[in-house]
CSV table of C-alpha atoms and ligand atoms in Angstrom, one decimal:
chain,number,residue,atom,x,y,z
A,4,UNK,CA,-13.4,151.0,72.6
A,5,UNK,CA,-10.5,153.1,71.2
A,6,UNK,CA,-6.9,152.6,72.0
A,7,UNK,CA,-6.4,156.4,71.9
A,8,UNK,CA,-8.8,156.8,74.9
A,9,UNK,CA,-7.0,154.0,76.8
A,10,UNK,CA,-3.6,155.7,76.3
A,11,UNK,CA,-5.0,159.1,77.4
A,12,UNK,CA,-6.7,157.6,80.5
A,13,UNK,CA,-3.5,156.0,81.6
A,14,UNK,CA,-1.4,159.0,80.7
A,15,UNK,CA,-3.6,161.1,83.0
A,16,UNK,CA,-3.1,158.7,85.9
A,17,UNK,CA,-6.4,156.8,86.0
A,18,UNK,CA,-6.7,153.0,86.5
A,19,UNK,CA,-7.8,150.9,83.5
A,20,UNK,CA,-10.7,148.6,83.7
A,21,UNK,CA,-10.4,144.8,83.0
A,22,UNK,CA,-12.2,145.3,79.7
A,23,UNK,CA,-9.8,148.0,78.6
A,24,UNK,CA,-6.8,145.9,79.4
A,25,UNK,CA,-8.2,142.8,77.7
A,26,UNK,CA,-9.0,144.9,74.6
A,27,UNK,CA,-5.5,146.2,74.4
A,28,UNK,CA,-3.9,142.8,74.8
A,29,UNK,CA,-6.2,141.0,72.4
A,30,UNK,CA,-6.0,143.6,69.7
A,31,UNK,CA,-2.3,144.1,70.0
A,32,UNK,CA,-1.7,140.4,69.8
A,33,UNK,CA,-3.8,140.2,66.6
A,34,UNK,CA,-1.8,143.0,65.0
A,35,UNK,CA,-4.7,145.5,65.1
A,36,UNK,CA,-2.9,148.0,67.4
A,37,UNK,CA,0.4,149.4,66.0
A,38,UNK,CA,3.6,149.3,67.9
A,39,UNK,CA,3.7,153.1,68.3
A,40,UNK,CA,0.4,153.1,70.3
A,41,UNK,CA,1.4,150.1,72.3
A,42,UNK,CA,4.8,151.7,73.1
A,43,UNK,CA,3.0,154.9,74.1
A,44,UNK,CA,0.7,153.0,76.5
A,45,UNK,CA,3.7,151.1,78.0
A,46,UNK,CA,5.4,154.4,78.7
A,47,UNK,CA,2.3,155.8,80.3
A,48,UNK,CA,2.2,152.6,82.5
A,49,UNK,CA,5.8,153.1,83.3
A,50,UNK,CA,5.3,156.6,84.7
A,51,UNK,CA,1.7,156.3,86.1
A,52,UNK,CA,2.1,152.7,87.3
A,53,UNK,CA,-0.6,150.1,87.7
A,54,UNK,CA,-2.4,149.0,90.8
A,55,UNK,CA,-2.7,145.4,92.0
A,56,UNK,CA,-6.0,144.8,90.3
A,57,UNK,CA,-4.7,146.2,86.9
A,58,UNK,CA,-1.6,144.1,87.2
A,59,UNK,CA,-3.6,141.0,87.8
A,60,UNK,CA,-5.9,141.7,84.9
A,61,UNK,CA,-3.0,142.4,82.6
A,62,UNK,CA,-1.4,139.1,83.6
A,63,UNK,CA,-4.7,137.2,83.0
A,64,UNK,CA,-5.2,138.8,79.6
A,65,UNK,CA,-1.6,137.9,78.6
A,66,UNK,CA,-2.0,134.4,79.9
A,67,UNK,CA,-5.1,133.9,77.8
A,68,UNK,CA,-3.5,135.4,74.6
A,69,UNK,CA,-2.3,131.9,73.7
A,70,UNK,CA,-2.3,128.2,74.8
A,71,UNK,CA,-3.0,127.5,78.4
A,72,UNK,CA,-1.7,124.0,79.3
A,73,UNK,CA,-4.1,121.5,80.9
A,74,UNK,CA,-2.2,119.3,83.3
A,75,UNK,CA,-5.3,117.9,85.0
A,76,UNK,CA,-4.5,114.4,83.8
A,77,UNK,CA,-1.3,114.5,85.9
A,78,UNK,CA,-1.9,113.0,89.3
A,79,UNK,CA,-1.0,115.1,92.4
A,80,UNK,CA,-0.3,118.8,93.1
A,81,UNK,CA,2.0,120.2,90.3
A,82,UNK,CA,4.5,122.7,91.6
A,83,UNK,CA,6.5,124.8,89.1
A,84,UNK,CA,9.7,126.6,89.8
A,85,UNK,CA,10.8,129.9,88.2
A,86,UNK,CA,14.0,131.8,88.5
A,87,UNK,CA,14.0,135.4,87.5
A,88,UNK,CA,17.4,134.7,85.8
A,89,UNK,CA,20.9,134.4,86.9
A,90,UNK,CA,24.4,133.4,85.9
A,91,UNK,CA,25.5,129.7,86.4
A,92,UNK,CA,22.1,129.0,88.0
A,93,UNK,CA,22.1,125.2,87.9
A,94,UNK,CA,19.3,124.7,90.5
A,95,UNK,CA,16.5,123.4,88.2
A,96,UNK,CA,18.7,120.5,87.2
A,97,UNK,CA,19.0,119.5,90.9
A,98,UNK,CA,15.7,120.6,92.3
A,99,UNK,CA,13.6,118.8,89.7
A,100,UNK,CA,14.8,115.3,90.3
A,101,UNK,CA,15.1,116.1,94.1
A,102,UNK,CA,11.4,116.9,94.4
A,103,UNK,CA,10.3,114.2,91.9
A,104,UNK,CA,12.0,111.7,94.2
A,105,UNK,CA,9.8,113.1,97.0
A,106,UNK,CA,6.7,112.2,95.0
A,107,UNK,CA,6.1,115.8,93.7
A,108,UNK,CA,5.1,115.8,90.0
A,109,UNK,CA,7.4,118.0,87.9
A,110,UNK,CA,5.9,119.0,84.6
A,111,UNK,CA,8.3,121.6,83.5
A,112,UNK,CA,8.3,123.8,80.4
A,113,UNK,CA,11.7,125.4,80.0
A,114,UNK,CA,13.4,127.8,77.7
A,115,UNK,CA,16.8,128.3,76.1
A,116,UNK,CA,19.4,130.8,77.1
A,117,UNK,CA,19.7,134.3,75.7
A,118,UNK,CA,22.4,136.9,76.3
A,119,UNK,CA,24.3,136.3,79.6
A,120,UNK,CA,21.8,134.0,81.3
A,121,UNK,CA,21.6,130.3,80.5
A,122,UNK,CA,18.6,128.1,79.8
A,123,UNK,CA,17.8,124.7,81.2
A,124,UNK,CA,17.1,123.1,77.8
A,125,UNK,CA,20.5,124.0,76.4
A,126,UNK,CA,22.1,122.5,79.5
A,127,UNK,CA,20.2,119.2,79.2
A,128,UNK,CA,20.9,119.0,75.5
A,129,UNK,CA,24.6,118.7,76.3
A,130,UNK,CA,23.7,115.1,77.3
A,131,UNK,CA,24.0,113.0,74.1
A,132,UNK,CA,20.6,112.0,72.7
A,133,UNK,CA,18.5,114.1,75.2
A,134,UNK,CA,15.6,115.8,73.6
A,135,UNK,CA,12.7,118.0,74.7
A,136,UNK,CA,10.5,117.6,71.6
A,137,UNK,CA,7.7,115.6,73.2
A,138,UNK,CA,4.0,115.5,72.3
A,139,UNK,CA,1.7,116.6,75.1
A,140,UNK,CA,0.7,112.9,75.5
A,141,UNK,CA,4.3,111.8,76.0
A,142,UNK,CA,4.9,114.7,78.4
A,143,UNK,CA,1.9,113.9,80.6
A,144,UNK,CA,2.7,110.2,80.3
A,145,UNK,CA,6.3,110.7,81.4
A,146,UNK,CA,5.3,112.8,84.4
A,147,UNK,CA,2.7,110.2,85.5
A,148,UNK,CA,5.3,107.4,85.1
A,149,UNK,CA,8.5,109.0,86.3
A,150,UNK,CA,7.2,112.1,88.2
A,151,UNK,CA,9.4,114.3,86.0
A,152,UNK,CA,9.6,115.6,82.4
A,153,UNK,CA,10.9,118.7,80.7
A,154,UNK,CA,9.6,120.1,77.4
A,155,UNK,CA,10.5,123.1,75.3
A,156,UNK,CA,8.4,126.2,75.6
A,157,UNK,CA,5.4,126.1,73.3
A,158,UNK,CA,5.6,128.7,70.6
A,159,UNK,CA,2.1,129.9,71.4
A,160,UNK,CA,2.6,130.4,75.2
A,161,UNK,CA,1.6,134.0,76.1
A,162,UNK,CA,2.3,135.4,72.6
A,163,UNK,CA,1.2,138.8,73.9
A,164,UNK,CA,4.1,138.8,76.3
A,165,UNK,CA,6.5,137.8,73.6
A,166,UNK,CA,5.5,140.8,71.5
A,167,UNK,CA,5.3,143.2,74.4
A,168,UNK,CA,8.6,142.1,75.9
A,169,UNK,CA,10.4,142.7,72.6
A,170,UNK,CA,8.8,146.1,72.4
A,171,UNK,CA,9.7,147.0,76.0
A,172,UNK,CA,13.2,146.0,75.3
A,173,UNK,CA,13.7,148.7,72.7
A,174,UNK,CA,11.5,151.4,74.3
A,175,UNK,CA,13.2,151.6,77.8
A,176,UNK,CA,10.0,150.2,79.5
A,177,UNK,CA,11.4,146.9,80.8
A,178,UNK,CA,12.0,147.8,84.4
A,179,UNK,CA,8.5,148.5,85.7
A,180,UNK,CA,7.3,146.2,88.5
A,181,UNK,CA,3.8,145.5,87.1
A,182,UNK,CA,5.2,144.9,83.6
A,183,UNK,CA,7.9,142.5,84.8
A,184,UNK,CA,5.6,140.6,87.3
A,185,UNK,CA,2.8,140.2,84.7
A,186,UNK,CA,5.3,139.1,82.0
A,187,UNK,CA,6.8,136.4,84.2
A,188,UNK,CA,3.5,135.3,85.8
A,189,UNK,CA,1.5,135.1,82.6
A,190,UNK,CA,3.9,132.5,81.3
A,191,UNK,CA,4.0,130.6,84.5
A,192,UNK,CA,0.2,130.5,84.8
A,193,UNK,CA,-0.2,129.4,81.2
A,194,UNK,CA,2.2,126.5,81.9
A,195,UNK,CA,-0.6,125.0,84.0
A,196,UNK,CA,0.8,124.1,87.5
A,197,UNK,CA,-1.2,124.3,90.7
A,198,UNK,CA,1.5,126.1,92.8
A,199,UNK,CA,4.5,128.2,92.0
A,200,UNK,CA,7.9,128.7,93.7
A,201,UNK,CA,9.7,131.8,92.6
A,202,UNK,CA,13.5,132.3,93.0
A,203,UNK,CA,13.9,136.0,92.8
A,204,UNK,CA,17.5,136.9,92.3
A,205,UNK,CA,19.0,140.0,93.8
A,206,UNK,CA,22.5,141.5,93.1
A,207,UNK,CA,24.9,142.4,90.3
A,208,UNK,CA,23.8,139.5,88.1
A,209,UNK,CA,20.1,140.1,88.4
A,210,UNK,CA,17.3,142.4,87.3
A,211,UNK,CA,16.8,143.6,90.8
A,212,UNK,CA,20.0,145.0,92.2
A,213,UNK,CA,18.9,145.4,95.9
A,214,UNK,CA,16.8,143.5,98.4
A,215,UNK,CA,14.1,146.2,98.6
A,216,UNK,CA,13.2,146.1,94.9
A,217,UNK,CA,13.5,142.3,94.9
A,218,UNK,CA,10.9,142.1,97.7
A,219,UNK,CA,8.6,144.5,95.8
A,220,UNK,CA,8.8,142.4,92.7
A,221,UNK,CA,8.3,139.2,94.7
A,222,UNK,CA,5.2,140.8,96.4
A,223,UNK,CA,3.7,141.7,93.0
A,224,UNK,CA,4.1,138.1,91.7
A,225,UNK,CA,2.9,136.4,94.9
A,226,UNK,CA,-0.2,138.6,94.8
A,227,UNK,CA,-0.9,137.7,91.2
A,228,UNK,CA,-0.5,134.0,91.9
A,229,UNK,CA,-3.0,134.1,94.7
A,230,UNK,CA,-5.4,136.3,92.7
A,231,UNK,CA,-5.3,133.5,90.1
A,232,UNK,CA,-5.9,130.8,92.7
A,233,UNK,CA,-2.3,129.4,92.7
A,234,UNK,CA,-0.4,129.2,95.9
A,235,UNK,CA,2.8,131.1,95.3
A,236,UNK,CA,5.9,131.6,97.4
A,237,UNK,CA,9.0,133.7,96.5
A,238,UNK,CA,12.5,133.2,97.9
A,239,UNK,CA,14.9,136.1,97.5
A,240,UNK,CA,18.4,134.8,96.8
A,241,UNK,CA,21.9,136.1,96.1
A,242,UNK,CA,23.0,136.8,92.6
A,243,UNK,CA,26.0,138.9,93.8
A,244,UNK,CA,28.2,136.2,92.4
A,245,UNK,CA,27.6,133.2,90.1
A,246,UNK,CA,25.9,130.3,91.8
A,247,UNK,CA,28.2,127.3,92.4
A,248,UNK,CA,31.4,127.2,90.4
A,249,UNK,CA,30.3,126.3,86.9
A,250,UNK,CA,28.9,128.7,84.2
A,251,UNK,CA,28.2,127.0,80.9
A,252,UNK,CA,26.1,124.1,79.7
A,253,UNK,CA,28.0,120.8,80.0
A,254,UNK,CA,30.0,122.3,82.9
A,255,UNK,CA,26.7,122.9,84.8
A,256,UNK,CA,25.4,119.4,84.0
A,257,UNK,CA,28.6,118.0,85.6
A,258,UNK,CA,28.1,120.4,88.6
A,259,UNK,CA,24.5,119.2,88.9
A,260,UNK,CA,25.5,115.6,88.9
A,261,UNK,CA,28.2,116.3,91.6
A,262,UNK,CA,25.6,118.1,93.7
A,263,UNK,CA,23.2,115.2,93.4
A,264,UNK,CA,26.1,112.9,94.4
A,265,UNK,CA,26.4,115.0,97.5
A,266,UNK,CA,29.6,116.9,96.9
A,267,UNK,CA,28.5,120.0,95.0
A,268,UNK,CA,29.3,123.6,95.9
A,269,UNK,CA,27.9,124.7,99.3
A,270,UNK,CA,25.8,127.6,98.0
A,271,UNK,CA,24.2,125.6,95.1
A,272,UNK,CA,23.5,122.7,97.4
A,273,UNK,CA,21.9,124.8,100.1
A,274,UNK,CA,19.7,126.8,97.6
A,275,UNK,CA,18.6,123.6,95.9
A,276,UNK,CA,17.6,122.1,99.2
A,277,UNK,CA,15.7,125.2,100.3
A,278,UNK,CA,13.8,125.5,97.0
A,279,UNK,CA,13.0,121.8,97.0
A,280,UNK,CA,11.7,121.9,100.6
A,281,UNK,CA,9.3,124.7,99.8
A,282,UNK,CA,8.1,122.8,96.7
A,283,UNK,CA,7.5,119.6,98.8
A,284,UNK,CA,5.6,121.7,101.3
A,285,UNK,CA,3.5,123.4,98.6
A,286,UNK,CA,2.7,119.9,97.1
A,287,UNK,CA,1.5,118.8,100.6
A,288,UNK,CA,4.0,116.0,100.7
A,289,UNK,CA,5.2,117.2,104.2
A,290,UNK,CA,3.4,118.7,107.2
A,291,UNK,CA,5.7,121.6,107.7
A,292,UNK,CA,8.9,123.1,106.3
A,293,UNK,CA,11.1,121.2,108.8
A,294,UNK,CA,9.6,117.9,107.7
A,295,UNK,CA,9.9,118.9,104.1
A,296,UNK,CA,13.6,119.7,104.5
A,297,UNK,CA,14.2,116.4,106.3
A,298,UNK,CA,12.6,114.5,103.4
A,299,UNK,CA,14.6,116.3,100.8
A,300,UNK,CA,17.9,115.8,102.6
A,301,UNK,CA,17.1,112.1,102.9
A,302,UNK,CA,16.5,111.7,99.2
A,303,UNK,CA,19.7,113.5,98.4
A,304,UNK,CA,21.8,111.5,100.9
A,305,UNK,CA,20.3,108.1,99.9
A,306,UNK,CA,21.1,108.7,96.2
A,307,UNK,CA,17.4,108.4,95.2
A,308,UNK,CA,17.5,111.9,93.7
A,309,UNK,CA,20.5,111.0,91.6
A,310,UNK,CA,18.8,107.9,90.4
A,311,UNK,CA,15.7,109.9,89.6
A,312,UNK,CA,17.9,112.2,87.4
A,313,UNK,CA,19.3,109.1,85.6
A,314,UNK,CA,15.7,107.8,85.1
A,315,UNK,CA,14.6,111.2,83.7
A,316,UNK,CA,17.6,111.5,81.3
A,317,UNK,CA,17.0,108.0,80.0
A,318,UNK,CA,13.2,108.6,79.5
A,319,UNK,CA,14.0,111.5,77.2
A,320,UNK,CA,16.5,109.7,75.1
A,321,UNK,CA,19.7,110.8,76.9
A,322,UNK,CA,22.7,108.7,77.6
A,323,UNK,CA,22.3,107.7,81.3
A,324,UNK,CA,26.0,106.7,81.4
A,325,UNK,CA,27.0,110.4,81.8
A,326,UNK,CA,25.8,110.2,85.4
A,327,UNK,CA,28.7,107.8,86.3
A,328,UNK,CA,31.1,109.1,83.6
A,329,UNK,CA,31.0,112.8,83.0
A,330,UNK,CA,33.8,112.5,80.4
A,331,UNK,CA,31.0,111.5,78.1
A,332,UNK,CA,29.9,115.2,78.1
A,333,UNK,CA,31.2,117.5,75.4
A,334,UNK,CA,34.6,118.9,76.3
A,335,UNK,CA,36.3,122.1,75.0
A,336,UNK,CA,39.6,122.0,73.1
A,337,UNK,CA,41.2,124.8,75.0
A,338,UNK,CA,41.5,125.3,78.8
A,339,UNK,CA,43.1,128.4,80.3
A,340,UNK,CA,43.5,129.8,83.8
A,341,UNK,CA,42.7,133.4,84.6
A,342,UNK,CA,45.1,134.5,87.4
A,343,UNK,CA,44.9,137.3,90.0
A,344,UNK,CA,47.0,140.4,89.2
A,345,UNK,CA,47.7,140.9,92.9
A,346,UNK,CA,47.1,139.5,96.4
A,347,UNK,CA,43.8,140.1,98.2
A,348,UNK,CA,40.3,139.1,99.3
A,349,UNK,CA,37.7,139.0,96.6
A,350,UNK,CA,35.4,141.9,97.4
A,351,UNK,CA,32.9,141.8,94.6
A,352,UNK,CA,32.1,140.1,91.3
A,353,UNK,CA,30.3,141.8,88.5
A,354,UNK,CA,28.1,138.8,87.9
A,355,UNK,CA,26.5,139.8,84.6
A,356,UNK,CA,30.0,140.4,83.2
A,357,UNK,CA,30.9,136.8,84.2
A,358,UNK,CA,27.9,135.7,82.1
A,359,UNK,CA,29.1,137.9,79.2
A,360,UNK,CA,32.6,136.3,79.5
A,361,UNK,CA,31.0,132.8,79.2
A,362,UNK,CA,29.0,134.0,76.2
A,363,UNK,CA,32.2,135.3,74.5
A,364,UNK,CA,33.7,131.8,75.0
A,365,UNK,CA,30.7,130.4,73.2
A,366,UNK,CA,28.4,129.3,76.0
A,367,UNK,CA,25.6,131.7,75.2
A,368,UNK,CA,23.7,133.3,72.4
A,369,UNK,CA,24.3,136.9,71.2
A,370,UNK,CA,20.9,136.7,69.5
A,371,UNK,CA,18.1,134.1,69.0
A,372,UNK,CA,19.7,132.5,66.0
A,373,UNK,CA,23.3,132.2,67.2
A,374,UNK,CA,24.9,128.8,67.6
A,375,UNK,CA,25.8,127.7,71.1
A,376,UNK,CA,28.9,125.7,72.1
A,377,UNK,CA,27.7,123.3,74.8
A,378,UNK,CA,31.3,122.6,76.1
A,379,UNK,CA,32.3,126.3,76.6
A,380,UNK,CA,32.2,128.1,79.9
A,381,UNK,CA,33.9,129.1,83.1
A,382,UNK,CA,34.8,127.2,86.3
A,383,UNK,CA,35.3,129.6,89.1
A,384,UNK,CA,38.0,128.7,91.7
A,385,UNK,CA,37.3,131.5,94.1
A,386,UNK,CA,34.2,133.3,95.4
A,387,UNK,CA,33.5,136.5,97.4
A,388,UNK,CA,35.4,136.5,100.7
A,389,UNK,CA,38.1,134.1,99.5
A,390,UNK,CA,41.8,135.2,99.8
A,391,UNK,CA,43.8,134.8,96.6
A,392,UNK,CA,47.6,135.2,95.9
A,393,UNK,CA,49.0,137.1,92.9
A,394,UNK,CA,49.3,134.6,90.1
A,395,UNK,CA,46.8,132.1,91.6
A,396,UNK,CA,43.9,131.1,89.4
A,397,UNK,CA,40.5,132.5,90.2
A,398,UNK,CA,38.8,131.0,87.2
A,399,UNK,CA,39.4,128.5,84.4
A,400,UNK,CA,38.1,129.1,80.9
A,401,UNK,CA,36.9,126.4,78.5
A,402,UNK,CA,36.4,127.1,74.9
A,403,UNK,CA,36.8,126.0,71.3
A,404,UNK,CA,37.4,129.6,70.2
A,405,UNK,CA,41.1,130.2,70.9
A,406,UNK,CA,41.0,133.8,69.7
A,407,UNK,CA,38.3,134.7,72.3
A,408,UNK,CA,40.4,133.7,75.3
A,409,UNK,CA,42.1,137.1,75.8
A,410,UNK,CA,38.9,139.0,75.5
A,411,UNK,CA,37.2,136.7,78.1
A,412,UNK,CA,40.2,137.0,80.4
A,413,UNK,CA,40.1,140.8,80.3
A,414,UNK,CA,36.3,140.8,81.1
A,415,UNK,CA,36.9,138.6,84.1
A,416,UNK,CA,39.9,140.5,85.5
A,417,UNK,CA,37.8,143.7,85.3
A,418,UNK,CA,34.7,142.0,86.8
A,419,UNK,CA,36.5,140.9,90.0
A,420,UNK,CA,37.5,143.5,92.7
A,421,UNK,CA,40.2,142.7,95.3
A,422,UNK,CA,40.8,144.3,98.6
A,423,UNK,CA,43.2,144.0,101.5
A,424,UNK,CA,40.4,143.9,104.1
A,425,UNK,CA,38.6,140.6,105.0
A,426,UNK,CA,35.2,140.4,103.3
A,427,UNK,CA,32.0,138.7,104.6
A,428,UNK,CA,30.4,136.1,102.2
A,429,UNK,CA,27.1,137.4,100.9
A,430,UNK,CA,24.0,135.9,102.5
A,431,UNK,CA,22.5,133.3,100.2
A,432,UNK,CA,18.9,133.2,101.2
A,433,UNK,CA,17.8,136.8,101.9
A,434,UNK,CA,14.0,136.7,102.4
A,435,UNK,CA,10.9,134.7,101.9
A,436,UNK,CA,7.7,136.3,100.6
A,437,UNK,CA,4.4,134.6,101.1
A,438,UNK,CA,0.9,135.8,101.0
A,439,UNK,CA,0.5,138.6,103.6
A,440,UNK,CA,3.9,137.7,105.1
A,441,UNK,CA,7.5,138.7,104.5
A,442,UNK,CA,10.4,137.1,106.4
A,443,UNK,CA,13.7,138.8,106.2
A,444,UNK,CA,16.7,136.4,107.0
B,11,URA,N1,11.7,138.1,82.5
B,11,URA,C1,10.5,138.1,81.9
B,11,URA,O1,10.1,137.0,81.4
B,11,URA,N2,9.9,139.3,81.7
B,11,URA,C2,10.3,140.4,82.2
B,11,URA,O2,9.7,141.4,82.0
B,11,URA,C3,11.5,140.4,82.9
B,11,URA,C4,12.2,139.3,83.0
B,12,CA,CA1,26.6,126.9,88.6
């Protein structure tokens, strides 16, 4: 087989065989195909597209390019959750203990944040002592004992995707549905769970800016999951504004604890309950979605989910006292309000810019090696549809970098648009995509 022929075939619009796709992925991962030929094939795929079968074969080849986790020694149906990436998305921290308290095993491999989106591991590490460096034995043991554990992403998980994603990033070939879907699903499938719930974000803070393209991506991923024998459901949700009020690591831990205590932000609470209900259903711990939701609500209201979070923190070396005393979390030296320049209703929020403002304050990484400030971030006071008076705060900044405050302020003032006309709040849950079935809310 020759890579030249594969590029030519795709350039001319023909579907590639399973063998051709495997050959490309294997040889590229091994370093036997140079970046210029891989980039050329990616561009051909970008223009000529891939059909469902090619996309599934690409996913499978990327999944098999590295370690595939074996979670078979964990009892029960393992359900994984994946978000396509958002700003202030605190849901994993709430959903994981919530479903674990419903008897659903959560064996989660998570990543760190990069750019304007945060990572679950960074958030958890703002709890003193918490660590994710567990052996496979410890990880599996923790899930069997506590129903929940989180480890850092193995360096050898879908290495083909790691290489290809970096190449796509610099060759303008990221935003192709087959390439995004196979990239995300190869990692999820290699992480070893039996079923997958996908939170596909739509809006100014997401990859997919509108519902139609979000549904198209969701369909691709749901099809791949089923092709690989994993039940997969996608929920399309709003990323037209940051989720909840907190953006930033320790701020989001505090927000997660408040939500588990029952007084978190309405949107974050509702999304967490919805995702958790679908996971409980996928794990067959409830007969239908209504019963699943009832079970989840009960675990939230009774405090069992909060206790599960405490148990989980303690099992991974973290200080469980943070649950009752969030003052034990890292706190920033400077705190500053950003105020509205005029009266009005909040019409829109450029969500990715809010993530950039949090990054500027120290909450995120510019590149893989940058240091992160766990105490930095933003607490929103107002969301889309709220009325605000001139001089009233719409957000509060937290940072240790005093000289960055003005820059962050400018970004936020420019990211928020005001109007004199009343504005509807965006719909939080927009659609659900299952195998052969799309429900638009
Ligand atoms: N996230 C991924 O992991 N891969 C993509 O291609 C896009 C988003
Ligand atoms: Ca949040």
